[in-house]
PDB file of C-alpha atoms in Angstrom:
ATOM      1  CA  UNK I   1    -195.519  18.003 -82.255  1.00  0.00           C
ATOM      2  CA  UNK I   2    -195.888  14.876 -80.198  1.00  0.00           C
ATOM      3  CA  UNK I   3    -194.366  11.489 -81.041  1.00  0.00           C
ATOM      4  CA  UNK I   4    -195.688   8.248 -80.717  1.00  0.00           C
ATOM      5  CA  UNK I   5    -193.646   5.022 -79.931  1.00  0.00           C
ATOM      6  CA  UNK I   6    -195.925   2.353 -81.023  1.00  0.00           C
ATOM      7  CA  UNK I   7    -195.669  -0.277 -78.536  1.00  0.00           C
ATOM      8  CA  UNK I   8    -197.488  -4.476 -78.006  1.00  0.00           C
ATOM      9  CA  UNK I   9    -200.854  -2.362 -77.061  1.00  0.00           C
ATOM     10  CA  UNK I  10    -200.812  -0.019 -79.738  1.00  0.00           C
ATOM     11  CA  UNK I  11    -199.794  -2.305 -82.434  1.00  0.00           C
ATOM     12  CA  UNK I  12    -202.621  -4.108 -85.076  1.00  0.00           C
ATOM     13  CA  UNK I  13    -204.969  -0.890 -85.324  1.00  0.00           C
ATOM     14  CA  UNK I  14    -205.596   1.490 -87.965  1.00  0.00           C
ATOM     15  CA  UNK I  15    -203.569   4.714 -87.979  1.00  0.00           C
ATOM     16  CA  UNK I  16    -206.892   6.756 -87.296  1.00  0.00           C
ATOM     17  CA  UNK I  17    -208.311   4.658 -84.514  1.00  0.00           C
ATOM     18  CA  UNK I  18    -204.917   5.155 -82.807  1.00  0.00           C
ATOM     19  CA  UNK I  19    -205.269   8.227 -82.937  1.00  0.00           C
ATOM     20  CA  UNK I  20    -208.894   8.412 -82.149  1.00  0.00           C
ATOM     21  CA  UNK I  21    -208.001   7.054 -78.480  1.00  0.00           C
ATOM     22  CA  UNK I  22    -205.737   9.513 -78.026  1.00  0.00           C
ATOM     23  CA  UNK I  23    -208.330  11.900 -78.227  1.00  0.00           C
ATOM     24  CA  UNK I  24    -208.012  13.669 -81.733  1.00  0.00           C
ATOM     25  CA  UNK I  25    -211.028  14.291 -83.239  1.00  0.00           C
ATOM     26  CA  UNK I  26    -212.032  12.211 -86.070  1.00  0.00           C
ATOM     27  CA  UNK I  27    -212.380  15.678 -88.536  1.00  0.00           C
ATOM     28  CA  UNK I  28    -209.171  16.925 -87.509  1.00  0.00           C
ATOM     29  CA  UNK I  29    -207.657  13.922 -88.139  1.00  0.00           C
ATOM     30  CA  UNK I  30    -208.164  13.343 -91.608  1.00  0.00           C
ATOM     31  CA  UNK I  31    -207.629  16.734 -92.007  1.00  0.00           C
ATOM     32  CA  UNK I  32    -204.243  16.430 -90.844  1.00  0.00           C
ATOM     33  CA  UNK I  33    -203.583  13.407 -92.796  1.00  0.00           C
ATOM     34  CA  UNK I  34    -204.196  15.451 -95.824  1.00  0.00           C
ATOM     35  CA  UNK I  35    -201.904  18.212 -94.852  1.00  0.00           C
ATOM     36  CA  UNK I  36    -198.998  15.209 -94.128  1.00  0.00           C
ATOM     37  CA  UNK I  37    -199.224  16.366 -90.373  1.00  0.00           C
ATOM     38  CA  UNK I  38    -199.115  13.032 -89.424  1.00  0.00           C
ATOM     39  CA  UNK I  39    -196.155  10.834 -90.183  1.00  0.00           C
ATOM     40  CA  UNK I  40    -195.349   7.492 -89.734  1.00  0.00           C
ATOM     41  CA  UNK I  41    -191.537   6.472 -89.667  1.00  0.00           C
ATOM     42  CA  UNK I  42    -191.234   9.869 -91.713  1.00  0.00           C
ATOM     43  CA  UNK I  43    -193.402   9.226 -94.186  1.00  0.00           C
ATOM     44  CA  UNK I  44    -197.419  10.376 -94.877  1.00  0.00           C
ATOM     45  CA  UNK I  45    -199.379   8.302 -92.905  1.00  0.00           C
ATOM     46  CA  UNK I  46    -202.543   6.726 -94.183  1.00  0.00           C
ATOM     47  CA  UNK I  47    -205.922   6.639 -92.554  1.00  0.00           C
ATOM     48  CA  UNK I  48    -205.972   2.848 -93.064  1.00  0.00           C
ATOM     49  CA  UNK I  49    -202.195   2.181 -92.436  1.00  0.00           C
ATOM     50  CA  UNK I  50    -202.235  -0.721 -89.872  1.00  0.00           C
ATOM     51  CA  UNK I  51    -199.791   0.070 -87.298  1.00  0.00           C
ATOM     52  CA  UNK I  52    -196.956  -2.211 -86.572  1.00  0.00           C
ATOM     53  CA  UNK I  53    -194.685  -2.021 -83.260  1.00  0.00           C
ATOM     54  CA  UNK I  54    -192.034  -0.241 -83.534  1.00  0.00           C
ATOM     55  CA  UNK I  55    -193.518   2.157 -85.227  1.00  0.00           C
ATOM     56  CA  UNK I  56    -192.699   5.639 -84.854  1.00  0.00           C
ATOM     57  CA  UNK I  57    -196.274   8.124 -85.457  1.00  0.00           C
ATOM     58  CA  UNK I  58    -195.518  11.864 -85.390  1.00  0.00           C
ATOM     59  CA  UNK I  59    -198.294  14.457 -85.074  1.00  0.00           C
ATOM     60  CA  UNK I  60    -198.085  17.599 -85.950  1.00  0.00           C
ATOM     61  CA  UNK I  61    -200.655  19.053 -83.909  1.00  0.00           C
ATOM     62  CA  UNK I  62    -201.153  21.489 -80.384  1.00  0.00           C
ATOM     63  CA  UNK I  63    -201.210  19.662 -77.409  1.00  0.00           C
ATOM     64  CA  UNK I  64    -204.758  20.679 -76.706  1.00  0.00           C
ATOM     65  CA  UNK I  65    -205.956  18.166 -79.676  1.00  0.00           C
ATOM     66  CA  UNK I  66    -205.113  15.360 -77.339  1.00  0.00           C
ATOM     67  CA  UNK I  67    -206.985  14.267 -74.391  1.00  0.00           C
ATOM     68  CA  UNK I  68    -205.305  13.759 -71.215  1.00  0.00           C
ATOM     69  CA  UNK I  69    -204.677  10.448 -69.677  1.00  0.00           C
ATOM     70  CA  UNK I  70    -205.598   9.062 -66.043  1.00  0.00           C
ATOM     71  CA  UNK I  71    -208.867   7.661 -65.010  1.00  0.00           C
ATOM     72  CA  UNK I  72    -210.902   7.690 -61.792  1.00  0.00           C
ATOM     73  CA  UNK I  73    -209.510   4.970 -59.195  1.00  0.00           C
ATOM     74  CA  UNK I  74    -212.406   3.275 -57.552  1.00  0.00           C
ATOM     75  CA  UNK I  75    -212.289   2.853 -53.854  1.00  0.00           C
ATOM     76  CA  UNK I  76    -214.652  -0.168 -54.262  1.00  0.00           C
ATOM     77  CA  UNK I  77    -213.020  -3.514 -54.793  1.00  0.00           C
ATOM     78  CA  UNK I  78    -214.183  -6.001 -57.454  1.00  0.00           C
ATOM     79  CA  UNK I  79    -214.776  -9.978 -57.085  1.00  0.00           C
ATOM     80  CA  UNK I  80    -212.464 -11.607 -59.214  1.00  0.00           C
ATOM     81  CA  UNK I  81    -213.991 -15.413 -60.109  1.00  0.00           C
ATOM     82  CA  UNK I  82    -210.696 -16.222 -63.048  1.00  0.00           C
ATOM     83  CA  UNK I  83    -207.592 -14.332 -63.878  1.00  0.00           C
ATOM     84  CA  UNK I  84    -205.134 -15.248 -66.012  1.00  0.00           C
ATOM     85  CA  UNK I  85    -202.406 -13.060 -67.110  1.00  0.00           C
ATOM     86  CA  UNK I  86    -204.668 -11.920 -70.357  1.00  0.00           C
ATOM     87  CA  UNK I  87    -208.547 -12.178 -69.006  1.00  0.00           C
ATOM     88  CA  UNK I  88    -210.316 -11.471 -65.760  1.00  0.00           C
ATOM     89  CA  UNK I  89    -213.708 -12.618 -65.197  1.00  0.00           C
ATOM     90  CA  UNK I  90    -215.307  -9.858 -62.727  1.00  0.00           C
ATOM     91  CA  UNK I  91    -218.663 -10.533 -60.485  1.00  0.00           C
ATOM     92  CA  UNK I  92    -220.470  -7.445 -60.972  1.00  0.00           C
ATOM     93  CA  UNK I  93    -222.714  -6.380 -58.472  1.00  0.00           C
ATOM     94  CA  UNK I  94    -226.062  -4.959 -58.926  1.00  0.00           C
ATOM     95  CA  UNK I  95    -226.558  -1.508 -58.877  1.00  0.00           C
ATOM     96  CA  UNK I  96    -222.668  -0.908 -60.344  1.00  0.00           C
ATOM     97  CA  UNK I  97    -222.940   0.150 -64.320  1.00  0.00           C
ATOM     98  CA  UNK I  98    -220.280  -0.845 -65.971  1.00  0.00           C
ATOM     99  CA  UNK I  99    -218.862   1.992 -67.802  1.00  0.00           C
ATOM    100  CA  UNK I 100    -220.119   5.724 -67.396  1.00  0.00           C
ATOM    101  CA  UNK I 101    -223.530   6.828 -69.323  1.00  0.00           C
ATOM    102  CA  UNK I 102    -222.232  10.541 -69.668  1.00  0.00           C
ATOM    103  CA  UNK I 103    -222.691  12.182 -66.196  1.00  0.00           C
ATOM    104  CA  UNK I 104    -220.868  10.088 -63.526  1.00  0.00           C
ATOM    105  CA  UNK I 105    -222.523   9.473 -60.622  1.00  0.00           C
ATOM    106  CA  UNK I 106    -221.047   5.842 -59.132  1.00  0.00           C
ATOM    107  CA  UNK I 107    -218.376   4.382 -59.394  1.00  0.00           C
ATOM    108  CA  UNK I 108    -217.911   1.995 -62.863  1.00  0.00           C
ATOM    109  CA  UNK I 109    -217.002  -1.702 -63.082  1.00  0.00           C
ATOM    110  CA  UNK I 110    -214.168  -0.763 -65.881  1.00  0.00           C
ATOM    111  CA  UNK I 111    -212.851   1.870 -63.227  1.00  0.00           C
ATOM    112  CA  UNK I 112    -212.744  -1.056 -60.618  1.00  0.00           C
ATOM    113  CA  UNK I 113    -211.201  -3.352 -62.943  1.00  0.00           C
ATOM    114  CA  UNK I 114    -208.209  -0.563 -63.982  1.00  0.00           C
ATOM    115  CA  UNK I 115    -208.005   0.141 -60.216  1.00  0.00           C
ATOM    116  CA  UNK I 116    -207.322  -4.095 -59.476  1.00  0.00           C
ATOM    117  CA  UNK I 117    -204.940  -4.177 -62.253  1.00  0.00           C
ATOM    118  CA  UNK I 118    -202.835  -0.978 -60.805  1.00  0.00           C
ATOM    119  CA  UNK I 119    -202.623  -2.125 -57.244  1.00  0.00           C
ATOM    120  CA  UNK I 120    -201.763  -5.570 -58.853  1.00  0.00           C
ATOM    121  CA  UNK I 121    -198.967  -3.853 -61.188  1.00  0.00           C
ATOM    122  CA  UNK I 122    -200.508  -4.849 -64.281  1.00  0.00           C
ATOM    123  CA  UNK I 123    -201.800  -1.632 -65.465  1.00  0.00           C
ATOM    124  CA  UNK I 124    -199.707   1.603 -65.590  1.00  0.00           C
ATOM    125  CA  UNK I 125    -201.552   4.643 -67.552  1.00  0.00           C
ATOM    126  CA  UNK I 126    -198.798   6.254 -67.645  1.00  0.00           C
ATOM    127  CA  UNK I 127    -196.974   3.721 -69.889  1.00  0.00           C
ATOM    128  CA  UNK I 128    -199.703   3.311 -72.153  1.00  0.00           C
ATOM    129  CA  UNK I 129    -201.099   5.482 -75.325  1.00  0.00           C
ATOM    130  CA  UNK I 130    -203.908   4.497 -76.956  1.00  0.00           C
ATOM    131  CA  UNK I 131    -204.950   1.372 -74.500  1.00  0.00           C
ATOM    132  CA  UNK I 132    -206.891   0.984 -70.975  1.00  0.00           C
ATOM    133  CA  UNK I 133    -208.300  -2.456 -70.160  1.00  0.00           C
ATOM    134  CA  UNK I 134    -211.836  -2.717 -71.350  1.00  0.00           C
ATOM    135  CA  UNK I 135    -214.396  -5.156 -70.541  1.00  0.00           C
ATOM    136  CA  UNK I 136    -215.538  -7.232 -73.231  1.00  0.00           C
ATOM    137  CA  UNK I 137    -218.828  -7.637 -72.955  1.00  0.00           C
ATOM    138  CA  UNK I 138    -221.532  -5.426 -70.765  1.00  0.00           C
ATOM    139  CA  UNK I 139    -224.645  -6.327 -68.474  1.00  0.00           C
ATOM    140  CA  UNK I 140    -227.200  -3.648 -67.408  1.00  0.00           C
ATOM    141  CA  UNK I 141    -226.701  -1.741 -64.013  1.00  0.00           C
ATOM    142  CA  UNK I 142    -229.087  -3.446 -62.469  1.00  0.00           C
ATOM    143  CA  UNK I 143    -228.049  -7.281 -63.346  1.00  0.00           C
ATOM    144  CA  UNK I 144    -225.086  -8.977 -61.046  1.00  0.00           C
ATOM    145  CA  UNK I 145    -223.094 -11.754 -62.644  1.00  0.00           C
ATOM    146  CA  UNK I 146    -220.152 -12.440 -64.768  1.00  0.00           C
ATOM    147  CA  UNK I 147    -218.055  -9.783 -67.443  1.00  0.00           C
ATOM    148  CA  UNK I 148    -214.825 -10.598 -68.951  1.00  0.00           C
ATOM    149  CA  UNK I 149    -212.196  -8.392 -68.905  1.00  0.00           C
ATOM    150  CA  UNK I 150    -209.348  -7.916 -70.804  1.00  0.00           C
ATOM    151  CA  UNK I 151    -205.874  -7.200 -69.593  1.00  0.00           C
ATOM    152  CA  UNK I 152    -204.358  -5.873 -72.952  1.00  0.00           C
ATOM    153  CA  UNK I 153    -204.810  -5.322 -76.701  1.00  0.00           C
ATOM    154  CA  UNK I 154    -204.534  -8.671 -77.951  1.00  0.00           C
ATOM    155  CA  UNK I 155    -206.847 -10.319 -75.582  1.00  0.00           C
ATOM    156  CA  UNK I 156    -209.336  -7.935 -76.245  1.00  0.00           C
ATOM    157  CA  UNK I 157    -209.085  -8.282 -79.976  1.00  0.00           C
ATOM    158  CA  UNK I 158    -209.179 -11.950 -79.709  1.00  0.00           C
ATOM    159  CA  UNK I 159    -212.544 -12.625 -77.233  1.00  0.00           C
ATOM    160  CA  UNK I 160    -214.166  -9.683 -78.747  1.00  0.00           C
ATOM    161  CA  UNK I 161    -213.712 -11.689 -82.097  1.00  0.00           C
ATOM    162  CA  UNK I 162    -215.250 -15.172 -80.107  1.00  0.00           C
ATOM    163  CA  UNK I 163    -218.199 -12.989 -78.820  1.00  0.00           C
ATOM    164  CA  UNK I 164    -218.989 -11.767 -82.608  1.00  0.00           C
ATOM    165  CA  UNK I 165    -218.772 -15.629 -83.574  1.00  0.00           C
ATOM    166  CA  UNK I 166    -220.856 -16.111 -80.761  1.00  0.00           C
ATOM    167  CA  UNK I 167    -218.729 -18.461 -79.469  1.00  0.00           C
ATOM    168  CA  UNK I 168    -218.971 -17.118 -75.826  1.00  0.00           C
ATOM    169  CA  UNK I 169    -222.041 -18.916 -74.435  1.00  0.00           C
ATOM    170  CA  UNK I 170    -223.810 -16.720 -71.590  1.00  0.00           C
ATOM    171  CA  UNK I 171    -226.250 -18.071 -69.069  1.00  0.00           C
ATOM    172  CA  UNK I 172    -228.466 -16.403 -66.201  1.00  0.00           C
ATOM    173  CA  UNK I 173    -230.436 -17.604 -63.331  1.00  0.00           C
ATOM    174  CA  UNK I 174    -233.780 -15.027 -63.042  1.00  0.00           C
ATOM    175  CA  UNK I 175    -236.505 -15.494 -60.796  1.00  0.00           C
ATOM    176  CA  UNK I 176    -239.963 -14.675 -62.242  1.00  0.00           C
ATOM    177  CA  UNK I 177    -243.467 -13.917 -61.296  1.00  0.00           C
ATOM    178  CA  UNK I 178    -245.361 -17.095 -62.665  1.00  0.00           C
ATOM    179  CA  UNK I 179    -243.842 -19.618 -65.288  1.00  0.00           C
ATOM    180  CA  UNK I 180    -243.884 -19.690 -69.553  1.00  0.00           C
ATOM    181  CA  UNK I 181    -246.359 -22.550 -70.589  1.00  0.00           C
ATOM    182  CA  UNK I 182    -243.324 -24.503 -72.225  1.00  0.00           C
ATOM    183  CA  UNK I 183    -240.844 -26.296 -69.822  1.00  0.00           C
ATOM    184  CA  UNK I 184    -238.475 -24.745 -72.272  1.00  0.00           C
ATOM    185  CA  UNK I 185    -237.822 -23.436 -75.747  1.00  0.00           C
ATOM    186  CA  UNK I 186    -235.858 -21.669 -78.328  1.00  0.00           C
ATOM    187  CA  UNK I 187    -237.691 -18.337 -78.567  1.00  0.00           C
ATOM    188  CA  UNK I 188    -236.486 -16.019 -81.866  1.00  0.00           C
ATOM    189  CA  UNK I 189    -237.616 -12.645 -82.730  1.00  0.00           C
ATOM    190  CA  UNK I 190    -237.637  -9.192 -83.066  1.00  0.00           C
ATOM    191  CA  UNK I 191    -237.026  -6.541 -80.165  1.00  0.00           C
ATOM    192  CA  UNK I 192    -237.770  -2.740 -81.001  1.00  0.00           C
ATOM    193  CA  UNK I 193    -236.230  -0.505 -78.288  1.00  0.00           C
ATOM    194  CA  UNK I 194    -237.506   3.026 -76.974  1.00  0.00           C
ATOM    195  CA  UNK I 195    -234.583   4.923 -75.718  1.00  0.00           C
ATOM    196  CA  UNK I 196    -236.541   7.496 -74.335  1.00  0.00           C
ATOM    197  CA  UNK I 197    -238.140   5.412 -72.169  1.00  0.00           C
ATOM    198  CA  UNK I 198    -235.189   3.196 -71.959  1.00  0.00           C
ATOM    199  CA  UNK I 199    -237.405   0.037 -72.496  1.00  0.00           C
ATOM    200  CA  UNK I 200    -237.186  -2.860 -74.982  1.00  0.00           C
ATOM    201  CA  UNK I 201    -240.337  -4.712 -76.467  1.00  0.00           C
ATOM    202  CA  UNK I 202    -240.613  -8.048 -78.324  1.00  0.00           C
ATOM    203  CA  UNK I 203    -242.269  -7.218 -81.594  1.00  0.00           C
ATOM    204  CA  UNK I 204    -243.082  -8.996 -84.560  1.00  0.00           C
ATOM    205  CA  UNK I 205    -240.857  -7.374 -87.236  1.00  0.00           C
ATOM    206  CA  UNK I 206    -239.165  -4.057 -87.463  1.00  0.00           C
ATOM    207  CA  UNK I 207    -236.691  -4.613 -84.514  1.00  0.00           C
ATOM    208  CA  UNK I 208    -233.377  -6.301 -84.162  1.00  0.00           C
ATOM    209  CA  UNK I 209    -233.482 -10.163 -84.320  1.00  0.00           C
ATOM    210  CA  UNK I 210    -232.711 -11.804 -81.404  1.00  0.00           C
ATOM    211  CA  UNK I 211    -232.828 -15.510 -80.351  1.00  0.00           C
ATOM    212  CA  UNK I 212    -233.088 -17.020 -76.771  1.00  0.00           C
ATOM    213  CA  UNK I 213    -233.283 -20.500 -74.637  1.00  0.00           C
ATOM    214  CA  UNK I 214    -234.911 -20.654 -71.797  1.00  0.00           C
ATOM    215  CA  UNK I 215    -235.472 -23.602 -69.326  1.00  0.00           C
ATOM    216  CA  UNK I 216    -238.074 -23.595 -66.545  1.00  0.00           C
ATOM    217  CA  UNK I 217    -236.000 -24.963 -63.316  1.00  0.00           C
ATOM    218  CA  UNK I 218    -238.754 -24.707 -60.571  1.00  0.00           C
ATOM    219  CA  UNK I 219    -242.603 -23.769 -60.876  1.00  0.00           C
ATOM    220  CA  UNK I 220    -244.784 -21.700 -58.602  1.00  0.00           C
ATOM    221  CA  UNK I 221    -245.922 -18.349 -57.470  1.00  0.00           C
ATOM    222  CA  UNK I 222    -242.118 -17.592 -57.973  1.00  0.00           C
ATOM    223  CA  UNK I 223    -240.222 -19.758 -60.702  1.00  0.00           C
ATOM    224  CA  UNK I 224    -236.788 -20.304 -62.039  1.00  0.00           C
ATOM    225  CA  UNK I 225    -235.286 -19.909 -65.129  1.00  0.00           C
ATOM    226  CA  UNK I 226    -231.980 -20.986 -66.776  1.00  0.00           C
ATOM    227  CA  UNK I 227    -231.682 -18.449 -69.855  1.00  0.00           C
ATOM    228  CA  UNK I 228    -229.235 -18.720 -72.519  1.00  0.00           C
ATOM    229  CA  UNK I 229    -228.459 -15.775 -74.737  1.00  0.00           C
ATOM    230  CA  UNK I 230    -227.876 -16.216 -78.286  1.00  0.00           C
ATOM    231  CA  UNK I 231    -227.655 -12.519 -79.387  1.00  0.00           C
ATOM    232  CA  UNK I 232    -227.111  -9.752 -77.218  1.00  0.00           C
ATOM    233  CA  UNK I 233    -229.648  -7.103 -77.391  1.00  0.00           C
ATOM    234  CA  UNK I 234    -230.307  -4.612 -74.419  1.00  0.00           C
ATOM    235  CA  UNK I 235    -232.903  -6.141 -72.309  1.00  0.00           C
ATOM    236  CA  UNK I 236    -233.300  -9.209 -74.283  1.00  0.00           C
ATOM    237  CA  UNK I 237    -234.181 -11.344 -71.310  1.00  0.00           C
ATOM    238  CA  UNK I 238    -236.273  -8.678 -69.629  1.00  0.00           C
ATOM    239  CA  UNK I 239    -238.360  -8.207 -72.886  1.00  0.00           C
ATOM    240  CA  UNK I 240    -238.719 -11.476 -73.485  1.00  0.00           C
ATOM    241  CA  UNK I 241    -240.144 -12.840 -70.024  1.00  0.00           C
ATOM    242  CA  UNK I 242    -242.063  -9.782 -69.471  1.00  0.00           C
ATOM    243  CA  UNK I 243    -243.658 -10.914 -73.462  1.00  0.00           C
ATOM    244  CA  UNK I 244    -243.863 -14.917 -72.013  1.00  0.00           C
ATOM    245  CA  UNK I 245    -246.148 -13.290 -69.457  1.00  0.00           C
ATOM    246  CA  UNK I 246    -244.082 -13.599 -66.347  1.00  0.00           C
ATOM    247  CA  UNK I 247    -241.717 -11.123 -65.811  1.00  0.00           C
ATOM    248  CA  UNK I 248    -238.847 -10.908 -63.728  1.00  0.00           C
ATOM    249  CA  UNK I 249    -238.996 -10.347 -59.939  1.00  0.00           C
ATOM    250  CA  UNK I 250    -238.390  -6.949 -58.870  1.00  0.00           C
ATOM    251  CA  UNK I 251    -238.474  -5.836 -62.713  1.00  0.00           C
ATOM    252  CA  UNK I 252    -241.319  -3.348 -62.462  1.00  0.00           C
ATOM    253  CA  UNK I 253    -240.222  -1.608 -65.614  1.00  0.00           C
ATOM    254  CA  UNK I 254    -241.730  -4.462 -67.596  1.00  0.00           C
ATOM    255  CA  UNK I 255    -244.632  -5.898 -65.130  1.00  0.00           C
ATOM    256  CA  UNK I 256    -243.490  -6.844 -62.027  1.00  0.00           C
ATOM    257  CA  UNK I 257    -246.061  -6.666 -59.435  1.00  0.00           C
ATOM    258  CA  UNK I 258    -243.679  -4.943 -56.744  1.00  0.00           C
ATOM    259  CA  UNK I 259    -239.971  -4.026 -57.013  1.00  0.00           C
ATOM    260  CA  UNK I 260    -237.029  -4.227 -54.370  1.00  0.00           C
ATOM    261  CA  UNK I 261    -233.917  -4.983 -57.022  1.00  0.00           C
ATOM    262  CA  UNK I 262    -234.542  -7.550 -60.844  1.00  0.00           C
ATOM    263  CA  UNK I 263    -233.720 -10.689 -59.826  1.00  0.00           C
ATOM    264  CA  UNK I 264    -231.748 -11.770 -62.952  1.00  0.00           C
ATOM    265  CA  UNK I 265    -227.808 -12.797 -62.393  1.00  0.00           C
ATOM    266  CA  UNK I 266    -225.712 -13.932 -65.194  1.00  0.00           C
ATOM    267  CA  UNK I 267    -223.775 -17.049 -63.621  1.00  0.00           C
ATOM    268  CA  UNK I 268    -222.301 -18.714 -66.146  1.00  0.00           C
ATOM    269  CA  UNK I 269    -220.178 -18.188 -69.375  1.00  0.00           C
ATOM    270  CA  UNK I 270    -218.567 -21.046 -71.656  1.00  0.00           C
ATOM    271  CA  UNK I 271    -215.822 -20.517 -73.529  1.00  0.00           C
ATOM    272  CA  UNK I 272    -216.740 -22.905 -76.859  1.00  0.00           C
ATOM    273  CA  UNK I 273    -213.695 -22.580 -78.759  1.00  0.00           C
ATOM    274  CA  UNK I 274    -210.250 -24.109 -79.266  1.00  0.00           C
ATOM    275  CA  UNK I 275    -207.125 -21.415 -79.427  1.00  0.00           C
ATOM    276  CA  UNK I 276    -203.999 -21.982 -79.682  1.00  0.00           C
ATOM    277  CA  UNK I 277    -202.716 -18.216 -79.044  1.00  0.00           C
ATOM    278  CA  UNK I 278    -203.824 -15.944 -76.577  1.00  0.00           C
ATOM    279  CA  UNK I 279    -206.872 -17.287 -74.738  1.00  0.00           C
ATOM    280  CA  UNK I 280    -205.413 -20.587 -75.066  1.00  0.00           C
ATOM    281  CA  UNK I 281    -206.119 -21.233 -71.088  1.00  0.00           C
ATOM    282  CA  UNK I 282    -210.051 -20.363 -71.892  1.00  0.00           C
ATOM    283  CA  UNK I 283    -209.988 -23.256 -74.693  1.00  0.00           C
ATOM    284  CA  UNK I 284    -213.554 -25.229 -73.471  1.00  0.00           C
ATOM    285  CA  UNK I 285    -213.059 -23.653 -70.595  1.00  0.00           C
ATOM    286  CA  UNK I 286    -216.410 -22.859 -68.199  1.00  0.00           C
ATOM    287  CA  UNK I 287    -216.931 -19.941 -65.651  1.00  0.00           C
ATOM    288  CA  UNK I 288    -219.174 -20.028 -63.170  1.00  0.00           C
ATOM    289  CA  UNK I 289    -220.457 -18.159 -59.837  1.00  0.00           C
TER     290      UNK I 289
END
């Protein structure tokens, strides 16, 4: 049996995504919850039961049904560009994924971000159950730029709520072979991806819709581009130049002429809401490299 003090971190969830991060599986969960091997303040928990600190969870279960805690400290040191006591915003640099696809090879940006926060005595894994600080939103390994990341529970909850209201404006800076015809434009669609080939195409129904602003900064052989993302699918931006007909330096995956690293940086995010609570220091607030 093992016995959970539920604690600021751990509080506001479900009973079975608490115990999901602790590494139960979801089957055996629910199959304890059935047999009442799972109490809460001795009584039979419920799958749904939103947790409340304080709390006391007891699991009836072997130890071997829980995952164990710890994480891989990075030796590589991140770029902070805000901090707050709730919300980091991290420069990411090219090349650095930022969680693990399966096999690890590199070091990850959330692994940097949990190493900061130990050496800064924010984080302590050992003091925590069912929370790690996560980063709130994600760019792909090869684009540098801006993530958020969030210190506990509650700011997570909170900006991952903003980002679903898309009220977390994201812009990039890319550098592309050639120019769109329009100076700029509000481009909507559909993007179909292939995850075998790990490549996203603009099609014209059938995908996931997706909506983008684009701004042409500089023309020539090599142009500029100011992109604004509206929704967040993988590759949007890639896709989408690559469909406009000039796609991104370096990019060879979707047309570039020659490669040597995509030349696509997410530089700036806006914060375009007002809170009173938790982000309240991000109210209209903007980020930028």
């Amino acid at each position: 049996m093992r016995e959970f003090f539920i604690n600021k971190n751990d509080a506001a969830q479900r009973c079975d995504k608490f115990l999901e991060k602790l590494g139960v599986p979801r089957a055996l969960i629910y199959k304890a919850i059935r047999r009442k091997d799972i109490k809460i303040n001795s009584a039979r928990a419920e799958a749904a039961r939103i947790l409340e600190e304080g709390d006391i969870v007891r699991v009836y279960l072997p130890d071997d049904c829980f995952a164990e805690k710890g994480f891989t400290k990075a030796k590589r040191a991140i770029e902070i560009i805000y901090e707050d006591e709730n919300i980091a915003v991290i420069n990411k640099p090219c090349g650095v994924p930022c969680q693990s696809g399966g096999v690890k090879k590199n070091e990850t940006l959330v692994d940097m971000f949990k190493t900061y926060l130990l050496n800064q005595g924010v984080y302590s894994p050992e003091n925590e159950q069912s929370f790690s600080p996560a980063l709130c939103n994600r760019l792909d390994v090869n684009t540098s730029g801006l993530v958020i990341g969030a210190k506990n529970a509650a700011a997570l909850r909170a900006m991952n709520s903003y980002i679903r209201a898309r009220r977390v404006r994201k812009f990039y800076i890319c550098q592309t072979e050639g120019a769109p015809s329009k100076d700029f434009d509000t481009v909507e669609g559909y993007i179909e991806k292939d995850a075998f080939r790990n490549k996203s195409a603009v099609v014209k129904d059938g995908g996931k819709y997706t909506k983008t602003s684009y701004r042409v900064l500089s023309r020539g052989a090599v142009s500029v581009l100011e992109v604004e993302l509206h929704t967040g699918r993988s590759h949007q931006i890639r896709a989408l130049c690559s469909y406009l007909g000039c796609p991104i330096v370096g990019d060879t995956k979707y047309g570039a002429k020659s490669g040597g690293g995509q030349a696509l940086t997410a530089y700036k995010i806006i914060f375009d809401f007002e809170d009173t609570g938790i982000l309240a220091n991000l109210s209209h607030r903007e980020v930028h490299l």
